[in-house]
Each structure stands twice: as structure tokens, then as C-alpha cells.
Short mmCIF file of C-alpha atoms and ligand atoms in Angstrom, two decimals:
data_model
loop_
_atom_site.label_atom_id
_atom_site.label_comp_id
_atom_site.label_asym_id
_atom_site.label_seq_id
_atom_site.Cartn_x
_atom_site.Cartn_y
_atom_site.Cartn_z
CA MET A 538 67.36 14.81 -39.76
CA SER A 539 68.78 17.70 -41.61
CA GLN A 540 69.98 15.80 -44.73
CA GLN A 541 67.56 14.16 -47.10
CA VAL A 542 67.58 10.44 -46.18
CA ARG A 543 69.03 8.28 -49.00
CA VAL A 544 69.45 4.53 -48.45
CA ARG A 545 70.33 1.78 -50.81
CA PHE A 546 70.05 -1.99 -51.23
CA ALA A 547 73.23 -3.14 -52.87
CA PRO A 548 73.04 -6.79 -53.74
CA SER A 549 75.60 -8.71 -55.79
CA PRO A 550 73.91 -10.56 -58.69
CA THR A 551 75.23 -14.04 -57.71
CA GLY A 552 71.97 -15.90 -57.70
CA PRO A 553 68.44 -15.59 -56.49
CA LEU A 554 67.81 -13.16 -53.63
CA HIS A 555 67.75 -14.94 -50.26
CA ILE A 556 64.96 -14.05 -47.99
CA GLY A 557 67.55 -12.39 -45.65
CA GLY A 558 68.50 -10.03 -48.51
CA VAL A 559 64.83 -9.30 -49.01
CA ARG A 560 64.54 -8.31 -45.40
CA THR A 561 67.50 -5.95 -45.86
CA ALA A 562 65.74 -4.40 -48.81
CA LEU A 563 62.54 -4.11 -46.85
CA PHE A 564 64.15 -2.39 -43.80
CA ASN A 565 65.85 0.04 -46.17
CA TYR A 566 62.49 0.77 -47.82
CA LEU A 567 60.72 1.28 -44.61
CA PHE A 568 63.49 3.55 -43.23
CA ALA A 569 63.40 5.64 -46.40
CA LYS A 570 59.67 5.98 -46.49
CA LYS A 571 59.40 6.68 -42.75
CA ASN A 572 61.80 9.56 -43.23
CA GLY A 573 60.45 10.88 -46.46
CA GLY A 574 63.66 9.81 -48.12
CA THR A 575 64.82 7.83 -51.21
CA PHE A 576 65.40 4.11 -51.50
CA PHE A 577 67.70 3.05 -54.41
CA LEU A 578 68.95 -0.26 -55.75
CA ARG A 579 72.53 -0.55 -56.88
CA ILE A 580 73.80 -3.70 -58.44
CA GLU A 581 77.30 -4.64 -57.13
CA ASP A 582 78.71 -6.70 -59.89
CA THR A 583 82.39 -5.99 -59.72
CA ASP A 584 83.24 -9.65 -59.14
CA GLN A 585 82.56 -10.89 -62.60
CA ASN A 586 83.48 -14.44 -61.66
CA ARG A 587 80.49 -14.69 -59.39
CA PHE A 588 78.03 -12.99 -61.81
CA VAL A 589 75.03 -15.16 -62.56
CA PRO A 590 72.87 -14.31 -65.61
CA GLY A 591 69.26 -13.50 -64.73
CA ALA A 592 70.03 -12.60 -61.10
CA GLU A 593 69.69 -8.81 -61.61
CA GLU A 594 66.35 -9.21 -63.32
CA TYR A 595 65.23 -11.53 -60.49
CA ILE A 596 66.08 -9.03 -57.79
CA MET A 597 64.18 -6.28 -59.53
CA GLU A 598 61.16 -8.54 -60.16
CA ALA A 599 61.17 -9.73 -56.53
CA LEU A 600 61.07 -6.14 -55.17
CA GLU A 601 58.34 -5.14 -57.61
CA TRP A 602 56.22 -8.23 -56.53
CA LEU A 603 56.64 -7.35 -52.84
CA GLY A 604 55.55 -3.80 -53.50
CA ILE A 605 58.88 -2.33 -52.30
CA ALA A 606 60.38 -1.24 -55.65
CA PRO A 607 63.23 1.29 -55.46
CA ASP A 608 62.72 4.92 -56.28
CA GLU A 609 65.95 4.97 -58.31
CA THR A 610 67.70 2.16 -60.08
CA ILE A 611 68.80 0.94 -63.51
CA GLY A 612 66.39 2.51 -65.99
CA LYS A 613 64.41 4.46 -63.30
CA ASN A 614 65.17 7.98 -62.17
CA GLU A 615 68.86 7.58 -62.70
CA LYS A 616 69.78 10.69 -60.76
CA PHE A 617 73.20 9.30 -59.79
CA GLY A 618 73.57 6.64 -62.42
CA PRO A 619 74.72 4.21 -63.68
CA TYR A 620 73.27 2.05 -60.89
CA LYS A 621 75.36 -0.94 -61.90
CA GLN A 622 78.97 -1.04 -60.79
CA SER A 623 80.31 -2.67 -63.92
CA GLU A 624 79.11 0.39 -65.83
CA ARG A 625 80.91 2.72 -63.40
CA LYS A 626 84.20 1.08 -63.95
CA HIS A 627 85.89 4.17 -65.31
CA LEU A 628 85.21 5.97 -62.02
CA TYR A 629 87.21 3.96 -59.59
CA GLN A 630 90.83 4.23 -60.71
CA GLU A 631 91.19 7.91 -59.82
CA TYR A 632 90.02 7.17 -56.27
CA ALA A 633 92.47 4.39 -55.88
CA ASP A 634 95.20 6.72 -57.17
CA GLN A 635 94.12 9.37 -54.70
CA LEU A 636 94.73 6.89 -51.82
CA ILE A 637 98.12 6.03 -53.19
CA ASN A 638 99.06 9.73 -53.41
CA THR A 639 97.87 10.44 -49.88
CA ASP A 640 99.79 7.39 -48.53
CA TRP A 641 96.58 5.57 -47.52
CA ALA A 642 97.30 2.73 -49.93
CA TYR A 643 100.16 1.02 -51.66
CA TYR A 644 100.95 -1.30 -54.55
CA ALA A 645 101.50 -4.97 -53.92
CA PHE A 646 103.11 -7.03 -56.61
CA ASP A 647 103.08 -10.40 -54.83
CA THR A 648 102.16 -13.33 -57.05
CA ALA A 649 99.62 -15.85 -56.05
CA GLU A 650 102.50 -18.42 -55.69
CA SER A 651 104.47 -16.19 -53.36
CA LEU A 652 101.45 -15.55 -51.14
CA ASP A 653 100.73 -19.27 -51.06
CA ALA A 654 104.33 -19.86 -49.95
CA HIS A 655 103.95 -17.31 -47.15
CA ARG A 656 100.69 -18.91 -46.01
CA LYS A 657 102.36 -22.39 -45.94
CA GLU A 658 105.41 -21.08 -44.09
CA HIS A 659 103.15 -19.53 -41.39
CA GLU A 660 101.01 -22.63 -41.08
CA GLU A 661 104.13 -24.75 -40.52
CA GLN A 662 104.90 -22.53 -37.58
CA GLY A 663 101.36 -22.80 -36.27
CA LYS A 664 100.56 -19.17 -37.39
CA THR A 665 98.06 -17.57 -39.65
CA PHE A 666 99.37 -15.33 -42.39
CA ILE A 667 97.61 -12.00 -42.43
CA TYR A 668 98.63 -9.36 -45.03
CA ASN A 669 98.94 -6.36 -42.68
CA HIS A 670 101.34 -4.11 -40.82
CA HIS A 671 103.25 -7.08 -39.43
CA ASN A 672 104.55 -8.06 -42.75
CA ARG A 673 103.67 -5.47 -45.45
CA GLU A 674 107.24 -4.12 -45.37
CA LYS A 675 108.68 -7.59 -45.88
CA LEU A 676 106.55 -8.27 -48.99
CA ASP A 677 106.75 -7.11 -52.57
CA THR A 678 105.17 -3.76 -52.16
CA SER A 679 105.71 -0.11 -53.09
CA LEU A 680 106.34 0.52 -49.44
CA VAL A 681 109.86 -1.01 -49.80
CA ILE A 682 110.82 -0.17 -53.36
CA SER A 683 111.39 3.30 -54.82
CA LYS A 684 108.80 5.37 -56.53
CA GLU A 685 110.71 5.02 -59.84
CA GLU A 686 111.00 1.29 -59.56
CA THR A 687 107.27 1.04 -58.71
CA ALA A 688 106.44 3.18 -61.79
CA LYS A 689 108.66 1.09 -63.96
CA ARG A 690 107.09 -2.15 -62.90
CA ILE A 691 103.57 -0.83 -63.52
CA ALA A 692 104.63 0.49 -66.88
CA ASN A 693 106.12 -3.02 -67.66
CA GLY A 694 102.71 -4.51 -67.15
CA ASP A 695 103.48 -6.34 -63.88
CA ALA A 696 100.30 -7.48 -62.25
CA TYR A 697 99.53 -5.61 -59.03
CA VAL A 698 96.79 -4.84 -56.55
CA ILE A 699 96.31 -1.74 -54.46
CA ARG A 700 95.94 -2.49 -50.82
CA PHE A 701 94.67 -0.27 -47.95
CA LYS A 702 97.33 0.79 -45.53
CA THR A 703 95.49 0.11 -42.28
CA PRO A 704 96.70 2.46 -39.48
CA VAL A 705 98.55 0.70 -36.68
CA ASP A 706 97.79 0.74 -32.99
CA GLU A 707 94.45 2.34 -32.97
CA ILE A 708 91.28 1.22 -31.16
CA ILE A 709 88.42 2.72 -33.07
CA HIS A 710 84.99 3.25 -31.57
CA LEU A 711 82.27 3.21 -34.14
CA LYS A 712 78.56 3.77 -33.79
CA ASP A 713 76.02 1.30 -35.05
CA ILE A 714 72.40 2.40 -34.78
CA ILE A 715 71.33 -1.06 -33.64
CA ARG A 716 74.40 -2.20 -31.75
CA GLY A 717 75.54 1.00 -30.12
CA ILE A 718 79.35 1.63 -29.89
CA VAL A 719 81.45 -1.19 -31.43
CA LYS A 720 85.17 -1.33 -30.81
CA PHE A 721 87.76 -2.47 -33.30
CA ASP A 722 91.46 -2.91 -32.93
CA THR A 723 93.15 -1.81 -36.20
CA ASN A 724 96.12 -4.18 -35.51
CA LEU A 725 93.77 -7.10 -36.12
CA LEU A 726 92.64 -5.91 -39.59
CA ASP A 727 94.18 -6.95 -42.78
CA ASP A 728 95.22 -4.61 -45.57
CA LYS A 729 92.36 -5.32 -47.84
CA VAL A 730 92.64 -5.17 -51.64
CA LEU A 731 90.91 -2.15 -53.07
CA PHE A 732 91.82 -2.34 -56.67
CA LYS A 733 93.29 -4.70 -59.21
CA SER A 734 95.57 -4.10 -62.28
CA ASP A 735 92.74 -5.41 -64.52
CA GLY A 736 91.04 -2.11 -63.79
CA MET A 737 88.40 -3.48 -61.52
CA PRO A 738 87.82 -2.14 -57.97
CA THR A 739 86.93 -4.69 -55.18
CA TYR A 740 83.68 -4.54 -53.34
CA HIS A 741 85.18 -2.41 -50.56
CA LEU A 742 86.37 0.45 -52.73
CA ALA A 743 83.44 0.47 -55.11
CA ASN A 744 80.96 0.34 -52.32
CA ILE A 745 82.48 3.33 -50.45
CA VAL A 746 83.03 5.48 -53.59
CA ASP A 747 79.46 4.79 -54.81
CA ASP A 748 77.78 5.33 -51.40
CA HIS A 749 79.63 8.72 -51.38
CA LEU A 750 78.84 9.70 -54.94
CA MET A 751 75.19 8.54 -54.58
CA GLU A 752 74.83 10.52 -51.35
CA THR A 753 73.93 7.62 -49.12
CA THR A 754 73.08 8.75 -45.68
CA HIS A 755 72.55 5.45 -43.92
CA VAL A 756 74.05 2.04 -44.67
CA ILE A 757 71.57 -0.62 -43.55
CA ARG A 758 72.84 -4.15 -44.24
CA GLY A 759 73.19 -7.62 -42.82
CA GLU A 760 75.35 -8.39 -39.79
CA GLU A 761 77.85 -10.31 -41.93
CA TRP A 762 79.13 -6.92 -43.02
CA LEU A 763 79.86 -5.68 -39.57
CA PRO A 764 83.53 -6.76 -39.70
CA SER A 765 83.90 -4.51 -42.80
CA MET A 766 82.66 -1.47 -40.95
CA PRO A 767 86.09 -0.25 -39.63
CA LEU A 768 87.64 -0.58 -43.10
CA HIS A 769 84.75 1.37 -44.56
CA VAL A 770 84.80 4.10 -42.00
CA LEU A 771 88.66 4.41 -42.37
CA LEU A 772 88.13 4.71 -46.16
CA TYR A 773 85.71 7.57 -45.78
CA HIS A 774 88.20 9.15 -43.43
CA ALA A 775 91.05 8.64 -45.83
CA PHE A 776 89.09 10.30 -48.59
CA GLY A 777 88.12 13.19 -46.31
CA TRP A 778 84.38 12.43 -46.76
CA ALA A 779 81.73 12.31 -44.05
CA ALA A 780 80.75 8.68 -43.42
CA PRO A 781 77.10 7.60 -43.50
CA GLU A 782 75.53 6.13 -40.42
CA PHE A 783 75.57 2.42 -40.13
CA ALA A 784 73.01 -0.15 -38.99
CA HIS A 785 73.76 -3.92 -39.14
CA LEU A 786 70.71 -6.09 -39.12
CA PRO A 787 70.60 -9.31 -37.11
CA LEU A 788 70.95 -12.71 -38.78
CA ILE A 789 67.97 -14.76 -39.75
CA LEU A 790 68.44 -18.08 -38.00
CA LYS A 791 67.41 -21.64 -38.83
CA PRO A 792 63.99 -22.81 -37.48
CA VAL A 793 65.74 -25.60 -35.54
CA GLY A 794 69.23 -25.70 -34.29
CA ASN A 795 71.79 -23.00 -34.46
CA GLY A 796 73.15 -20.94 -37.37
CA LYS A 797 72.10 -18.93 -40.31
CA LEU A 798 69.03 -19.88 -42.28
CA SER A 799 70.12 -21.73 -45.43
CA LYS A 800 68.56 -23.06 -48.60
CA ARG A 801 69.12 -26.58 -47.20
CA ASP A 802 66.89 -25.84 -44.16
CA GLY A 803 64.20 -24.74 -46.66
CA ASP A 804 64.67 -28.04 -48.71
CA LYS A 805 64.67 -30.13 -45.57
CA LEU A 806 61.59 -28.57 -43.93
CA GLY A 807 59.65 -27.80 -47.13
CA PHE A 808 59.54 -23.98 -47.24
CA PRO A 809 60.97 -21.48 -49.75
CA VAL A 810 63.94 -19.27 -48.89
CA PHE A 811 63.55 -17.23 -52.04
CA PRO A 812 60.82 -14.76 -52.95
CA LEU A 813 60.35 -16.08 -56.39
CA GLU A 814 60.97 -19.47 -58.02
CA TRP A 815 64.55 -19.85 -59.36
CA LYS A 816 65.24 -22.31 -62.16
CA THR A 817 68.65 -23.69 -63.06
CA ALA A 818 69.99 -26.70 -64.89
CA GLU A 819 70.20 -28.45 -61.58
CA GLY A 820 66.60 -27.85 -60.82
CA ILE A 821 63.95 -25.56 -59.38
CA SER A 822 64.09 -23.79 -56.03
CA SER A 823 60.65 -22.83 -54.86
CA GLY A 824 59.60 -19.26 -54.24
CA TYR A 825 57.05 -17.63 -51.95
CA ARG A 826 55.17 -16.24 -54.93
CA GLU A 827 54.74 -19.61 -56.59
CA LYS A 828 53.85 -21.30 -53.28
CA GLY A 829 50.83 -19.02 -53.11
CA PHE A 830 51.93 -16.46 -50.49
CA PHE A 831 50.50 -13.06 -50.82
CA PRO A 832 53.27 -10.46 -51.17
CA GLU A 833 51.72 -8.47 -48.23
CA ALA A 834 52.01 -11.53 -46.01
CA VAL A 835 55.73 -12.03 -46.91
CA VAL A 836 56.42 -8.32 -46.21
CA ASN A 837 54.58 -8.61 -42.87
CA PHE A 838 56.39 -11.64 -41.60
CA LEU A 839 59.78 -10.41 -42.82
CA ALA A 840 59.30 -7.04 -41.01
CA LEU A 841 58.83 -8.93 -37.72
CA LEU A 842 62.09 -10.88 -38.19
CA GLY A 843 64.23 -8.85 -35.84
CA TRP A 844 61.89 -5.87 -35.28
CA ASN A 845 58.73 -5.10 -33.37
CA ASP A 846 57.12 -1.87 -32.36
CA GLY A 847 57.06 -2.73 -28.65
CA THR A 848 53.42 -3.94 -28.72
CA ASP A 849 51.86 -7.36 -29.47
CA LYS A 850 50.65 -6.18 -32.90
CA GLU A 851 51.40 -8.63 -35.60
CA LEU A 852 49.44 -7.69 -38.59
CA TYR A 853 50.60 -4.64 -40.51
CA SER A 854 49.90 -3.23 -43.93
CA LEU A 855 52.99 -1.76 -45.63
CA GLU A 856 51.71 1.70 -44.72
CA GLU A 857 51.43 0.75 -41.05
CA LEU A 858 54.91 -0.66 -41.17
CA VAL A 859 56.30 2.54 -42.65
CA ALA A 860 54.57 4.58 -39.84
CA ALA A 861 55.69 2.24 -37.12
CA PHE A 862 59.28 1.35 -38.23
CA ASP A 863 62.15 2.42 -36.14
CA LEU A 864 65.69 1.30 -36.77
CA GLU A 865 66.50 1.75 -33.12
CA ARG A 866 63.98 -0.91 -32.26
CA VAL A 867 65.68 -3.58 -34.46
CA HIS A 868 67.09 -6.36 -32.16
CA LYS A 869 70.68 -7.16 -31.91
CA ALA A 870 70.08 -10.93 -31.47
CA GLY A 871 69.42 -13.18 -34.44
CA ALA A 872 65.73 -13.83 -35.45
CA LYS A 873 64.55 -17.33 -35.68
CA PHE A 874 62.67 -18.19 -38.87
CA ASP A 875 59.43 -19.95 -38.22
CA PRO A 876 57.82 -21.44 -41.35
CA GLU A 877 54.60 -22.29 -39.55
CA LYS A 878 54.17 -18.72 -38.38
CA ASN A 879 54.70 -17.56 -42.00
CA LYS A 880 51.79 -19.77 -43.09
CA TRP A 881 49.75 -18.28 -40.27
CA PHE A 882 50.48 -14.81 -41.69
CA ASN A 883 49.27 -15.92 -45.10
CA HIS A 884 46.13 -17.33 -43.55
CA GLN A 885 45.34 -13.98 -41.92
CA TYR A 886 45.69 -12.23 -45.28
CA LEU A 887 43.61 -14.85 -46.99
CA VAL A 888 40.79 -14.45 -44.52
CA GLN A 889 40.95 -10.66 -44.91
CA ALA A 890 40.93 -10.81 -48.69
CA ALA A 891 37.71 -10.12 -50.59
CA ASP A 892 35.89 -13.37 -51.49
CA ALA A 893 35.45 -12.11 -55.08
CA ASP A 894 39.25 -11.56 -55.45
CA LEU A 895 39.95 -15.07 -54.05
CA ALA A 896 37.35 -16.41 -56.42
CA LYS A 897 39.26 -14.87 -59.39
CA ASP A 898 42.44 -16.64 -58.19
CA TYR A 899 40.65 -19.94 -57.67
CA ALA A 900 38.75 -19.94 -60.99
CA PRO A 901 41.81 -20.92 -63.13
CA ILE A 902 42.46 -23.91 -60.78
CA LEU A 903 38.87 -25.04 -61.32
CA VAL A 904 39.21 -24.69 -65.05
CA GLU A 905 42.26 -26.88 -64.85
CA LYS A 906 40.19 -29.46 -62.98
CA GLY A 907 37.59 -29.29 -65.69
CA PHE A 908 34.96 -27.08 -64.02
CA SER A 909 33.75 -23.78 -65.36
CA THR A 910 31.31 -22.34 -62.88
CA SER A 911 29.99 -18.88 -62.50
CA ILE A 912 32.20 -16.50 -60.57
CA GLU A 913 29.26 -15.87 -58.18
CA ARG A 914 29.16 -19.55 -57.26
CA ILE A 915 32.88 -19.65 -56.74
CA THR A 916 32.76 -16.56 -54.60
CA LYS A 917 30.07 -18.18 -52.43
CA ILE A 918 32.11 -21.39 -52.03
CA VAL A 919 35.22 -19.43 -51.16
CA SER A 920 33.30 -17.53 -48.46
CA LEU A 921 32.42 -20.83 -46.88
CA ILE A 922 35.88 -22.42 -46.84
CA LYS A 923 38.48 -19.69 -46.53
CA GLU A 924 38.47 -19.58 -42.74
CA ARG A 925 40.37 -22.85 -42.64
CA ALA A 926 42.72 -22.35 -45.54
CA HIS A 927 46.28 -21.06 -45.66
CA PHE A 928 46.56 -20.71 -49.41
CA VAL A 929 44.30 -20.49 -52.45
CA SER A 930 45.91 -23.80 -53.49
CA ASP A 931 44.23 -25.40 -50.37
CA PHE A 932 40.78 -24.59 -51.81
CA TRP A 933 40.39 -27.54 -54.14
CA GLU A 934 40.89 -30.17 -51.47
CA MET A 935 38.55 -28.27 -49.25
CA SER A 936 35.71 -27.75 -51.76
CA GLU A 937 36.04 -30.60 -54.27
CA PHE A 938 32.61 -31.99 -53.06
CA PHE A 939 30.81 -28.82 -54.23
CA PHE A 940 31.81 -29.93 -57.76
CA VAL A 941 31.84 -33.69 -57.68
CA ALA A 942 29.73 -36.24 -55.82
CA PRO A 943 31.64 -38.49 -53.49
CA THR A 944 32.70 -41.70 -55.07
CA GLU A 945 33.70 -43.27 -51.80
CA TYR A 946 32.90 -42.75 -48.16
CA ASP A 947 35.34 -42.25 -45.30
CA ALA A 948 35.67 -45.71 -43.69
CA LYS A 949 35.76 -44.46 -40.12
CA ALA A 950 32.85 -42.12 -40.54
CA SER A 951 30.73 -44.87 -42.11
CA LYS A 952 29.93 -46.35 -38.80
CA ASN A 953 27.46 -43.53 -38.55
CA TRP A 954 25.40 -45.13 -41.26
CA LYS A 955 23.15 -47.39 -39.21
CA GLU A 956 20.33 -49.78 -39.94
CA GLU A 957 17.63 -47.23 -39.56
CA THR A 958 19.58 -44.66 -41.69
CA PRO A 959 18.16 -45.53 -45.17
CA GLU A 960 14.63 -45.01 -43.84
CA LEU A 961 15.47 -41.71 -42.24
CA MET A 962 17.25 -40.52 -45.39
CA GLN A 963 14.15 -41.42 -47.46
CA GLN A 964 12.07 -39.26 -45.20
CA LEU A 965 14.68 -36.50 -45.40
CA ILE A 966 14.40 -36.54 -49.17
CA THR A 967 10.58 -36.05 -48.94
CA VAL A 968 11.13 -33.08 -46.57
CA LEU A 969 13.75 -31.56 -48.94
CA GLU A 970 11.48 -32.04 -51.93
CA GLY A 971 8.77 -29.93 -50.27
CA ILE A 972 11.04 -26.89 -49.65
CA SER A 973 10.63 -24.16 -52.28
CA ASP A 974 12.79 -21.41 -50.80
CA PHE A 975 15.96 -23.49 -51.01
CA THR A 976 18.26 -21.32 -48.95
CA SER A 977 20.53 -22.37 -46.10
CA VAL A 978 18.57 -20.85 -43.16
CA ASN A 979 15.19 -21.88 -44.48
CA ILE A 980 16.27 -25.46 -45.24
CA GLU A 981 17.82 -25.77 -41.76
CA THR A 982 14.64 -24.47 -40.02
CA ILE A 983 12.41 -26.97 -41.94
CA VAL A 984 14.66 -29.97 -41.46
CA LYS A 985 15.07 -29.24 -37.79
CA GLN A 986 11.33 -28.78 -37.42
CA TRP A 987 10.82 -32.19 -38.93
CA MET A 988 13.35 -33.80 -36.61
CA THR A 989 11.90 -32.20 -33.51
CA ALA A 990 8.30 -33.06 -34.49
CA ASN A 991 9.29 -36.72 -34.96
CA GLU A 992 11.71 -36.83 -32.07
CA ILE A 993 14.61 -37.83 -34.26
CA GLY A 994 18.07 -37.28 -32.64
CA MET A 995 20.26 -34.73 -34.44
CA GLY A 996 23.29 -37.05 -35.02
CA LYS A 997 21.06 -39.73 -36.59
CA VAL A 998 20.27 -37.46 -39.49
CA MET A 999 23.07 -34.90 -39.71
CA GLN A 1000 26.01 -37.29 -39.80
CA PRO A 1001 24.71 -39.62 -42.57
CA PHE A 1002 23.43 -36.48 -44.37
CA ARG A 1003 26.92 -34.92 -44.46
CA LEU A 1004 28.46 -38.22 -45.32
CA SER A 1005 26.12 -38.47 -48.31
CA LEU A 1006 27.07 -35.02 -49.62
CA VAL A 1007 30.74 -34.74 -48.69
CA GLY A 1008 31.92 -38.37 -48.38
CA ALA A 1009 33.43 -37.58 -44.98
CA LEU A 1010 32.49 -35.72 -41.76
CA LYS A 1011 34.30 -32.50 -42.81
CA GLY A 1012 33.49 -29.18 -44.55
CA PRO A 1013 31.59 -26.07 -43.77
CA HIS A 1014 28.08 -25.66 -42.33
CA LEU A 1015 26.01 -28.45 -43.82
CA PHE A 1016 23.02 -26.38 -44.86
CA ASP A 1017 25.31 -23.94 -46.60
CA ILE A 1018 26.63 -26.86 -48.67
CA VAL A 1019 23.06 -28.00 -49.38
CA GLU A 1020 22.15 -24.52 -50.69
CA VAL A 1021 25.19 -24.29 -52.97
CA ILE A 1022 24.90 -27.73 -54.57
CA GLY A 1023 21.02 -27.36 -54.93
CA LYS A 1024 18.02 -29.45 -54.29
CA GLU A 1025 18.38 -31.91 -57.14
CA GLU A 1026 22.02 -32.73 -56.61
CA THR A 1027 21.49 -33.01 -52.77
CA ILE A 1028 18.68 -35.58 -53.32
CA ALA A 1029 20.69 -37.49 -55.95
CA ARG A 1030 23.65 -37.76 -53.56
CA ILE A 1031 21.42 -39.02 -50.72
CA ASN A 1032 19.93 -41.65 -53.07
CA LYS A 1033 23.46 -42.63 -54.19
CA ALA A 1034 24.42 -43.19 -50.55
CA ILE A 1035 21.44 -45.28 -49.84
CA VAL A 1036 22.31 -47.69 -52.57
CA SER A 1037 26.02 -47.58 -51.77
CA PHE A 1038 25.90 -48.51 -48.05
N1 LIG B 1260 77.25 -6.11 -52.34
C1 LIG B 1260 77.10 -6.42 -51.01
C2 LIG B 1260 76.20 -7.59 -50.76
O1 LIG B 1260 76.14 -8.38 -51.65
C3 LIG B 1260 76.66 -5.13 -50.26
C4 LIG B 1260 76.90 -5.03 -48.85
C5 LIG B 1260 76.51 -3.67 -48.36
O2 LIG B 1260 75.34 -3.38 -48.22
O3 LIG B 1260 77.46 -2.88 -48.19
O4 LIG B 1260 75.51 -7.76 -49.83
#
């Protein structure tokens, strides 16, 4: 690539960032890093009606949390700033004027009422009203009135919009890196509004002007923007600018059924569709961060939504993703979202994480439960249970018995407590009392020697023993539990079981 790669993520701050938007940001990030380029974040807030306070900060915080922060954005390396469109407002008018002067655009004075009337009239005839070459010369536009009259109406303060004058009778062939050549018939396009008399550009104009001024080389965005590609390429052409390359990413689909993944799917099936929690007056939408996902796991599962490197490899660090990523290997077809698989990814990262780090995350939960134990002990417990956990928040349920003696015993498992059990448990206590090196392997060796020497079946001791310590037939290796809770507590729990059954 001769030119320095520059790609952007250009969200509109209309609410929390959907996980699909996060994937768009991630693919832009990976592509930039892979090519030694720049990834920048531009906030597209030209539609002030849809602006939601806090959304911009949310987007930045989400990218930071995921470890894919932009190289340039508001307040950071503002090489082509401002990075917020509402602060670039003064720039757009001259570009709209340029298109008027070169006959690529025209003024339209139609009122909302007259457009409504046209729509109704078409509907009555079973047709759809499209503002384009079919009717633009029958409407209230500068194409049918004189230059002087147009200037007069503008000077008078008549409300207007500037519309793109889409060329007629052209089939345009455009290249998309993921989809190959895509054909568009210009006769089917409408003359989109580019600029309004309130001085604000629309998304289309601002997006093209900014991508040009910010030297964007590749536009990587969601499939929902594919229908805008012909207009965007025609705009570049109209301005006489080289167009960037385009890549439209596949949709992220619902886990069950058809269609795009929505917040409702998340609510129904109990998984987040936002990276971070989002609070509004109506309630709280859960986020991957607050649910206990590791950012690395979220990045990993998102990268595989619509892309793979051609092998079966599933676990990638961010650096590995950067090295392996290839836009040409992104799929055309939509990618099904699988919440169970996402949890599996988190489990993989949890197992890989250092026990001491997990212990640091678990310690505050224990404090909340009323236990302050040494970090060494928590680390040891974590090492025993993490293999079966998906989240740090699973730890308490899996390790409660390390901190509190059972107060009740699993009813089904209690059938393992037989008539001869109290006597055997008494003997076990005596054996345990005699062990001075109270470590898992040593305790196991001595207890097993005792059972073999006295021809006592394994199940007869081990199941009631576990039941006494845990309250159920679950948990890690029994002798590891014995070591961690210690001799005194082990014996106390066996005694308690003897009197309880
Ligand atoms: N502001 C648009 C959005 O909200 C950007 C689309 C694009 O990347 O061109 O997604």
C-alpha cells in the first residue's frame, strides 16, 4: 500500500454503542494496526435531534476498556481536528456551494406539507414517491426557476435544502473489498439531502467531506451502509476527489431466528448487547464489563463474528489478531451471535489468567460477604475452582464452603450417609488427628492407607466425608479442600455431620 493507511470509526452519539458497532471499531483497529496505519474516532453528531448526552463519553470509555482506543480523536493527537462534526459546522457550506456551482446539486424549497401531499397522491395511485430524476423538475427546485429567483428566495429567508443531482441512466460498478463488484442503477437512487438552510450538513455530505479532509484511505463499516455507497462514491467524483476503498461488514444476527441482533434478543435470552452498562430513566441495560467479561475475551469473540483466518484457531490475543487479520477474509454472510460461545471465551481467559490476579478480583466480593482472608489463601482457593467457572462472579457459589461450614446437607446426596457411617467418621477423625504434615497429598496417602489396611470401600468414606465438608457431592479434589480448611475445621465439620444426621 503506497499511501499511509488511515481508517475511522464514525459513530453517531445516539445512545450506548451496540456490540455491532464495537465490532466495526475493532475491525478498523485491526486493519490499521496490521498495516502500520492510524485508527481515528470521529463523532458524527450532525443530527442534533438524535443526540443523547453521555453517549460520546460512553463510546470513548468502551474503546478504552477494550484496549482498542483510537490514535486520534477529540482531545488526542488532533491532527485533522476537530473530531466532532458539530464543531466542524463552518466547513460544510462551501462544499455544498461547490456542488451547486458545478451543477451536481440543486436547491429544493418544497415544504413538508407539499412533500406529504405528493406522497399521498402517489400512494393513491399505488406508487411510491421518490425524490429523484422522475420528478425533480416538477417540484419546487432551482432546476426550474431562474438563478435570480433562487437567489431572491434564499435572501428572503425561504427554507431550503440542497439535494444531490443524481446522474440518470447509469449502472455503476463499485468495488467492495469484502463483496467484490457491486452494481447500482442510478435511476433507482433518490436525490439525497446534503445540506439544510439551518446551516447543518446531513450525514452524507459531512461524512464525505470529513473522510476526504481527514485523509481516510478505507471506509470499513456495517452492511447497513452499503446502499449509501453509490451516493458516496458519486460525491467523491463530483468533488473531483479520489474515493477511499470500501468494505461493508456482515450483519450480526440473532442467536435464534432471523434478522439483526437487537437489544430485545439480549433482554430475552439474558446477555448484554452493550460493552458497558447504560443507565437511563427507564432502567439499566447490562454491559459486558459489568457482567464480568474480560475485555480480551470480548475482543476475541467479536473478532470471530464474521472473520476467521482459515484455520480452526479460536483463541487470539489482540496482537495475534492484528497479525492474522485480513479484510479479504471477512465473510459476506451475516454472523450468528452465540451467547453460550461468548461465555466459553470468557472461561478460556479466566482459566489462563494468573490465580493471584483472579484472587485480587475475588477479594472484594469476599469482603462484601463478610470474609477477609489472606490473599494467599484466596489464590489457593481460586486455583482449585477456576477450571469450572465462567466468571469471577461464579466463584462465591463454587467456594462458599471454604469459608462457611454447611448448615444443611443435599437431600439426594444424604442417602450416602448410612448406618455404619458415624463409626467410620469417628475413625477418620482419629486418623486425621494423627497427621502432622497436613498437606493434600500427605493426607490423601494416609487416609487411603487406613482404608486399605482396614478393607474399607472408598465410597463408604469419601462420600460422607465430602458431604460433611461441603454439604453436597460437589467441589474440587476433596483432599485439597481438607488442606485449605485445615485440621481443626475439618474435624469440627465431621463432628457436626455426625450429630446432624
Ligand atoms: N455515523 C454513521 C454511523 O452512525 C457512520 C457510518 C459510516 O461509517 O460511514 O454509523
